[in-house]
mmCIF file of C-alpha atoms in Angstrom:
data_model
loop_
_atom_site.group_PDB
_atom_site.id
_atom_site.type_symbol
_atom_site.label_atom_id
_atom_site.label_comp_id
_atom_site.label_asym_id
_atom_site.label_seq_id
_atom_site.Cartn_x
_atom_site.Cartn_y
_atom_site.Cartn_z
ATOM 1 C CA UNK J 252 -2.310 7.958 27.391
ATOM 2 C CA UNK J 253 -0.513 6.475 24.374
ATOM 3 C CA UNK J 254 1.933 3.772 23.738
ATOM 4 C CA UNK J 255 4.469 3.987 20.764
ATOM 5 C CA UNK J 256 5.540 0.789 18.894
ATOM 6 C CA UNK J 257 7.695 0.431 15.915
ATOM 7 C CA UNK J 258 7.108 -2.287 13.403
ATOM 8 C CA UNK J 259 8.097 -3.145 9.912
ATOM 9 C CA UNK J 260 5.188 -3.479 7.437
ATOM 10 C CA UNK J 261 5.509 -5.906 4.639
ATOM 11 C CA UNK J 262 9.120 -4.978 3.838
ATOM 12 C CA UNK J 263 8.176 -1.779 2.088
ATOM 13 C CA UNK J 264 7.578 0.844 4.721
ATOM 14 C CA UNK J 265 9.252 1.525 8.028
ATOM 15 C CA UNK J 266 6.209 2.311 10.200
ATOM 16 C CA UNK J 267 5.982 4.051 13.569
ATOM 17 C CA UNK J 268 2.491 3.528 14.880
ATOM 18 C CA UNK J 269 1.130 5.581 17.712
ATOM 19 C CA UNK J 270 -1.475 3.277 19.213
ATOM 20 C CA UNK J 271 -4.092 4.656 21.526
ATOM 21 C CA UNK J 272 -4.345 2.443 24.652
ATOM 22 C CA UNK J 273 -7.582 0.585 24.898
ATOM 23 C CA UNK J 274 -8.277 1.020 21.124
ATOM 24 C CA UNK J 275 -6.488 -1.964 19.588
ATOM 25 C CA UNK J 276 -8.489 -4.213 17.470
ATOM 26 C CA UNK J 277 -8.465 -8.057 18.002
ATOM 27 C CA UNK J 278 -8.691 -8.892 14.261
ATOM 28 C CA UNK J 279 -11.659 -11.184 14.696
ATOM 29 C CA UNK J 280 -13.531 -9.616 11.900
ATOM 30 C CA UNK J 281 -12.788 -7.946 8.601
ATOM 31 C CA UNK J 282 -14.064 -4.436 7.822
ATOM 32 C CA UNK J 283 -14.913 -2.805 4.483
ATOM 33 C CA UNK J 284 -12.439 -0.114 3.541
ATOM 34 C CA UNK J 285 -13.781 3.334 4.325
ATOM 35 C CA UNK J 286 -16.540 2.165 6.577
ATOM 36 C CA UNK J 287 -16.934 2.278 10.352
ATOM 37 C CA UNK J 288 -17.087 -1.348 11.070
ATOM 38 C CA UNK J 289 -18.275 -2.025 14.638
ATOM 39 C CA UNK J 290 -19.360 1.599 15.270
ATOM 40 C CA UNK J 291 -22.515 2.284 17.048
ATOM 41 C CA UNK J 292 -24.951 4.461 15.118
ATOM 42 C CA UNK J 293 -23.863 8.116 15.259
ATOM 43 C CA UNK J 294 -20.664 7.401 17.139
ATOM 44 C CA UNK J 295 -17.365 8.918 15.875
ATOM 45 C CA UNK J 296 -14.537 6.461 15.227
ATOM 46 C CA UNK J 297 -11.407 6.640 17.303
ATOM 47 C CA UNK J 298 -8.456 7.698 15.160
ATOM 48 C CA UNK J 299 -5.011 6.348 15.411
ATOM 49 C CA UNK J 300 -2.229 8.018 13.334
ATOM 50 C CA UNK J 301 0.452 6.055 11.536
ATOM 51 C CA UNK J 302 3.687 7.523 10.350
ATOM 52 C CA UNK J 303 5.668 5.640 7.645
ATOM 53 C CA UNK J 304 9.036 6.125 5.900
ATOM 54 C CA UNK J 305 8.871 4.917 2.275
ATOM 55 C CA UNK J 306 11.380 4.598 -0.405
ATOM 56 C CA UNK J 307 11.398 7.715 -2.626
ATOM 57 C CA UNK J 308 12.223 7.977 -6.331
ATOM 58 C CA UNK J 309 13.623 10.890 -8.268
ATOM 59 C CA UNK J 310 11.947 10.133 -11.560
ATOM 60 C CA UNK J 311 9.182 8.105 -13.244
ATOM 61 C CA UNK J 312 11.912 6.062 -14.923
ATOM 62 C CA UNK J 313 13.347 5.068 -11.475
ATOM 63 C CA UNK J 314 9.845 3.958 -10.455
ATOM 64 C CA UNK J 315 9.284 1.923 -13.576
ATOM 65 C CA UNK J 316 12.688 0.260 -13.179
ATOM 66 C CA UNK J 317 11.972 -0.847 -9.595
ATOM 67 C CA UNK J 318 8.324 -1.944 -10.121
ATOM 68 C CA UNK J 319 7.678 -5.625 -10.210
ATOM 69 C CA UNK J 320 4.206 -5.266 -11.769
ATOM 70 C CA UNK J 321 2.450 -2.230 -13.298
ATOM 71 C CA UNK J 322 -1.225 -2.556 -14.016
ATOM 72 C CA UNK J 323 -4.228 -0.498 -14.993
ATOM 73 C CA UNK J 324 -7.451 -1.531 -13.315
ATOM 74 C CA UNK J 325 -10.423 -0.886 -10.985
ATOM 75 C CA UNK J 326 -11.155 -1.894 -7.473
ATOM 76 C CA UNK J 327 -13.780 -4.528 -7.152
ATOM 77 C CA UNK J 328 -13.562 -5.265 -3.377
ATOM 78 C CA UNK J 329 -11.679 -4.624 -0.259
ATOM 79 C CA UNK J 330 -10.968 -5.823 3.266
ATOM 80 C CA UNK J 331 -9.356 -4.323 6.315
ATOM 81 C CA UNK J 332 -6.910 -6.761 7.965
ATOM 82 C CA UNK J 333 -4.300 -6.832 10.642
ATOM 83 C CA UNK J 334 -0.577 -7.578 9.706
ATOM 84 C CA UNK J 335 1.712 -9.006 12.293
ATOM 85 C CA UNK J 336 5.232 -7.465 12.613
ATOM 86 C CA UNK J 337 8.008 -9.294 10.932
ATOM 87 C CA UNK J 338 10.362 -11.311 13.167
ATOM 88 C CA UNK J 339 13.246 -9.162 14.349
ATOM 89 C CA UNK J 340 16.558 -9.525 12.578
ATOM 90 C CA UNK J 341 19.837 -7.585 13.132
ATOM 91 C CA UNK J 342 20.563 -5.027 15.891
ATOM 92 C CA UNK J 343 20.297 -1.836 13.730
ATOM 93 C CA UNK J 344 17.194 0.095 14.928
ATOM 94 C CA UNK J 345 16.937 1.832 11.529
ATOM 95 C CA UNK J 346 16.855 -1.350 9.507
ATOM 96 C CA UNK J 347 14.997 -3.288 12.211
ATOM 97 C CA UNK J 348 12.684 -1.078 14.344
ATOM 98 C CA UNK J 349 12.340 -4.100 16.690
ATOM 99 C CA UNK J 350 16.020 -4.305 17.426
ATOM 100 C CA UNK J 351 16.649 -5.316 21.036
ATOM 101 C CA UNK J 352 13.317 -7.023 21.491
ATOM 102 C CA UNK J 353 13.265 -10.835 22.342
ATOM 103 C CA UNK J 354 11.146 -12.858 19.871
ATOM 104 C CA UNK J 355 8.495 -13.060 22.637
ATOM 105 C CA UNK J 356 8.440 -9.369 23.008
ATOM 106 C CA UNK J 357 8.210 -8.861 19.250
ATOM 107 C CA UNK J 358 5.308 -11.298 18.987
ATOM 108 C CA UNK J 359 3.401 -9.038 21.469
ATOM 109 C CA UNK J 360 3.806 -5.955 19.468
ATOM 110 C CA UNK J 361 0.633 -4.417 18.170
ATOM 111 C CA UNK J 362 -0.220 -5.635 14.619
ATOM 112 C CA UNK J 363 -0.586 -3.118 11.772
ATOM 113 C CA UNK J 364 -3.950 -2.413 10.178
ATOM 114 C CA UNK J 365 -3.943 -2.520 6.368
ATOM 115 C CA UNK J 366 -6.611 -2.253 3.738
ATOM 116 C CA UNK J 367 -6.210 -4.899 1.023
ATOM 117 C CA UNK J 368 -7.975 -3.992 -2.176
ATOM 118 C CA UNK J 369 -8.878 -6.493 -4.968
ATOM 119 C CA UNK J 370 -8.035 -4.934 -8.359
ATOM 120 C CA UNK J 371 -9.461 -6.198 -11.659
ATOM 121 C CA UNK J 372 -6.617 -5.910 -14.233
ATOM 122 C CA UNK J 373 -7.630 -4.200 -17.503
ATOM 123 C CA UNK J 374 -4.081 -3.702 -18.869
ATOM 124 C CA UNK J 375 -0.539 -4.949 -17.943
ATOM 125 C CA UNK J 376 2.053 -2.245 -18.494
ATOM 126 C CA UNK J 377 4.816 -4.395 -16.924
ATOM 127 C CA UNK J 378 5.128 -7.770 -15.348
ATOM 128 C CA UNK J 379 3.158 -9.817 -17.900
ATOM 129 C CA UNK J 380 4.886 -12.910 -16.757
ATOM 130 C CA UNK J 381 3.073 -12.571 -13.427
ATOM 131 C CA UNK J 382 -0.257 -10.893 -14.107
ATOM 132 C CA UNK J 383 -2.695 -11.140 -17.153
ATOM 133 C CA UNK J 384 -5.509 -9.062 -18.220
ATOM 134 C CA UNK J 385 -8.726 -10.283 -16.463
ATOM 135 C CA UNK J 386 -6.819 -11.287 -13.338
ATOM 136 C CA UNK J 387 -7.435 -9.858 -9.922
ATOM 137 C CA UNK J 388 -4.578 -8.803 -7.799
ATOM 138 C CA UNK J 389 -4.509 -7.691 -4.113
ATOM 139 C CA UNK J 390 -2.945 -4.457 -3.258
ATOM 140 C CA UNK J 391 -2.134 -3.617 0.497
ATOM 141 C CA UNK J 392 -2.179 0.000 1.854
ATOM 142 C CA UNK J 393 -1.636 1.127 5.435
ATOM 143 C CA UNK J 394 -4.754 2.204 7.368
ATOM 144 C CA UNK J 395 -8.437 1.524 7.443
ATOM 145 C CA UNK J 396 -11.298 1.214 9.839
ATOM 146 C CA UNK J 397 -11.513 -1.912 12.053
ATOM 147 C CA UNK J 398 -13.869 -2.540 15.002
ATOM 148 C CA UNK J 399 -14.793 1.188 15.253
ATOM 149 C CA UNK J 400 -11.109 2.509 15.175
ATOM 150 C CA UNK J 401 -9.828 4.352 12.186
ATOM 151 C CA UNK J 402 -6.121 4.060 11.376
ATOM 152 C CA UNK J 403 -4.678 6.802 9.148
ATOM 153 C CA UNK J 404 -1.342 7.191 7.349
ATOM 154 C CA UNK J 405 -1.009 10.733 6.090
ATOM 155 C CA UNK J 406 0.670 9.843 2.751
ATOM 156 C CA UNK J 407 -1.873 7.116 1.965
ATOM 157 C CA UNK J 408 -4.940 7.828 -0.234
ATOM 158 C CA UNK J 409 -7.185 4.696 -0.168
ATOM 159 C CA UNK J 410 -8.155 3.127 -3.404
ATOM 160 C CA UNK J 411 -11.796 3.758 -4.134
ATOM 161 C CA UNK J 412 -14.186 0.908 -4.837
ATOM 162 C CA UNK J 413 -16.023 2.540 -7.733
ATOM 163 C CA UNK J 414 -15.365 3.045 -11.466
ATOM 164 C CA UNK J 415 -12.112 4.892 -11.071
ATOM 165 C CA UNK J 416 -9.383 3.479 -13.213
ATOM 166 C CA UNK J 417 -5.964 3.315 -11.586
ATOM 167 C CA UNK J 418 -2.384 2.845 -12.746
ATOM 168 C CA UNK J 419 -0.545 0.993 -9.949
ATOM 169 C CA UNK J 420 3.179 0.556 -9.689
ATOM 170 C CA UNK J 421 3.635 -2.449 -7.390
ATOM 171 C CA UNK J 422 6.196 -4.329 -5.411
ATOM 172 C CA UNK J 423 5.839 -8.170 -5.168
ATOM 173 C CA UNK J 424 5.919 -9.310 -1.499
ATOM 174 C CA UNK J 425 5.822 -13.107 -2.289
ATOM 175 C CA UNK J 426 3.105 -15.478 -3.301
ATOM 176 C CA UNK J 427 1.178 -15.446 0.017
ATOM 177 C CA UNK J 428 1.206 -11.617 0.409
ATOM 178 C CA UNK J 429 -0.588 -8.831 -1.327
ATOM 179 C CA UNK J 430 1.325 -6.413 -3.557
ATOM 180 C CA UNK J 431 2.336 -2.992 -2.160
ATOM 181 C CA UNK J 432 2.652 0.367 -3.859
ATOM 182 C CA UNK J 433 6.262 1.269 -4.268
ATOM 183 C CA UNK J 434 5.445 4.558 -2.758
ATOM 184 C CA UNK J 435 1.901 5.696 -1.664
ATOM 185 C CA UNK J 436 2.171 8.948 -3.581
ATOM 186 C CA UNK J 437 4.606 8.409 -6.366
ATOM 187 C CA UNK J 438 3.207 5.011 -7.539
ATOM 188 C CA UNK J 439 -0.540 5.727 -7.605
ATOM 189 C CA UNK J 440 -2.301 7.437 -10.537
ATOM 190 C CA UNK J 441 -5.749 7.614 -12.037
ATOM 191 C CA UNK J 442 -6.607 7.315 -15.730
ATOM 192 C CA UNK J 443 -8.825 9.956 -17.408
ATOM 193 C CA UNK J 444 -11.411 9.554 -20.231
ATOM 194 C CA UNK J 445 -8.650 10.497 -22.620
ATOM 195 C CA UNK J 446 -6.324 7.856 -21.182
ATOM 196 C CA UNK J 447 -4.174 10.565 -19.525
ATOM 197 C CA UNK J 448 -2.365 9.386 -16.490
ATOM 198 C CA UNK J 449 -2.641 11.761 -13.501
ATOM 199 C CA UNK J 450 -1.053 11.505 -10.005
ATOM 200 C CA UNK J 451 -3.516 11.015 -7.175
ATOM 201 C CA UNK J 452 -1.433 13.040 -4.682
ATOM 202 C CA UNK J 453 0.775 16.081 -4.962
ATOM 203 C CA UNK J 454 3.830 13.858 -4.442
ATOM 204 C CA UNK J 455 3.141 12.012 -7.766
ATOM 205 C CA UNK J 456 4.906 12.874 -11.069
ATOM 206 C CA UNK J 457 3.088 15.081 -13.510
ATOM 207 C CA UNK J 458 3.355 14.937 -17.324
ATOM 208 C CA UNK J 459 3.529 11.183 -17.608
ATOM 209 C CA UNK J 460 1.268 11.218 -20.701
ATOM 210 C CA UNK J 461 -1.255 8.571 -21.783
ATOM 211 C CA UNK J 462 -1.286 4.918 -20.575
ATOM 212 C CA UNK J 463 0.127 3.559 -23.732
ATOM 213 C CA UNK J 464 3.035 5.896 -23.595
ATOM 214 C CA UNK J 465 3.818 4.870 -20.151
ATOM 215 C CA UNK J 466 3.550 1.269 -21.096
ATOM 216 C CA UNK J 467 5.962 1.796 -24.043
ATOM 217 C CA UNK J 468 8.413 3.438 -21.592
ATOM 218 C CA UNK J 469 8.020 0.601 -19.104
ATOM 219 C CA UNK J 470 8.660 -2.017 -21.867
ATOM 220 C CA UNK J 471 11.727 -0.275 -22.916
ATOM 221 C CA UNK J 472 13.078 -0.289 -19.303
ATOM 222 C CA UNK J 473 12.276 -3.853 -18.935
ATOM 223 C CA UNK J 474 14.186 -4.799 -22.190
ATOM 224 C CA UNK J 475 17.200 -2.864 -20.947
ATOM 225 C CA UNK J 476 17.366 -4.685 -17.562
#
């Protein structure tokens, strides 16, 4: 038996979460990204699929123009958290998936599970007024494993807590919230030993070039704003 709830996650993605009855987490403990927090030894985690509709961009330039911050960095830590749905506003079910619900009903909606990665910044390609080299920033992605339940969003590739260098094109969600990727596929890249920027997913843009070339392009776009 399943129950389907619609929620708005952090203002970036419209999320339809298919929640397995009896498998919702209470959020009383944080789990490490990629582990099976709360699982018994040898037990397979329950899997809950998420489906999300993200903004899509037709070019790298469009991504750069919309990014609040673009950084190069590595993941130094992560936590799995629950994100409560935003308060419902408006009666358009497309813009507000909780349209028609009372505030009390909205408050009872299942929270969304996200993985929040802490990224150590090695280079700022855009948004130097907000982030400096050596800073750490938090980046939120849908999904994660919490209390023995794995929540998966098919477009999302979780950031790895290893020596992988990433280029992240981020949206600022306010001082008290983590950053979000503008798009889970188009805004996530790795950096090779030759500084070449490569998309993590098939939906990313090829042929971007090296990090410094991308930084110069971002700088030119920032100056033209």
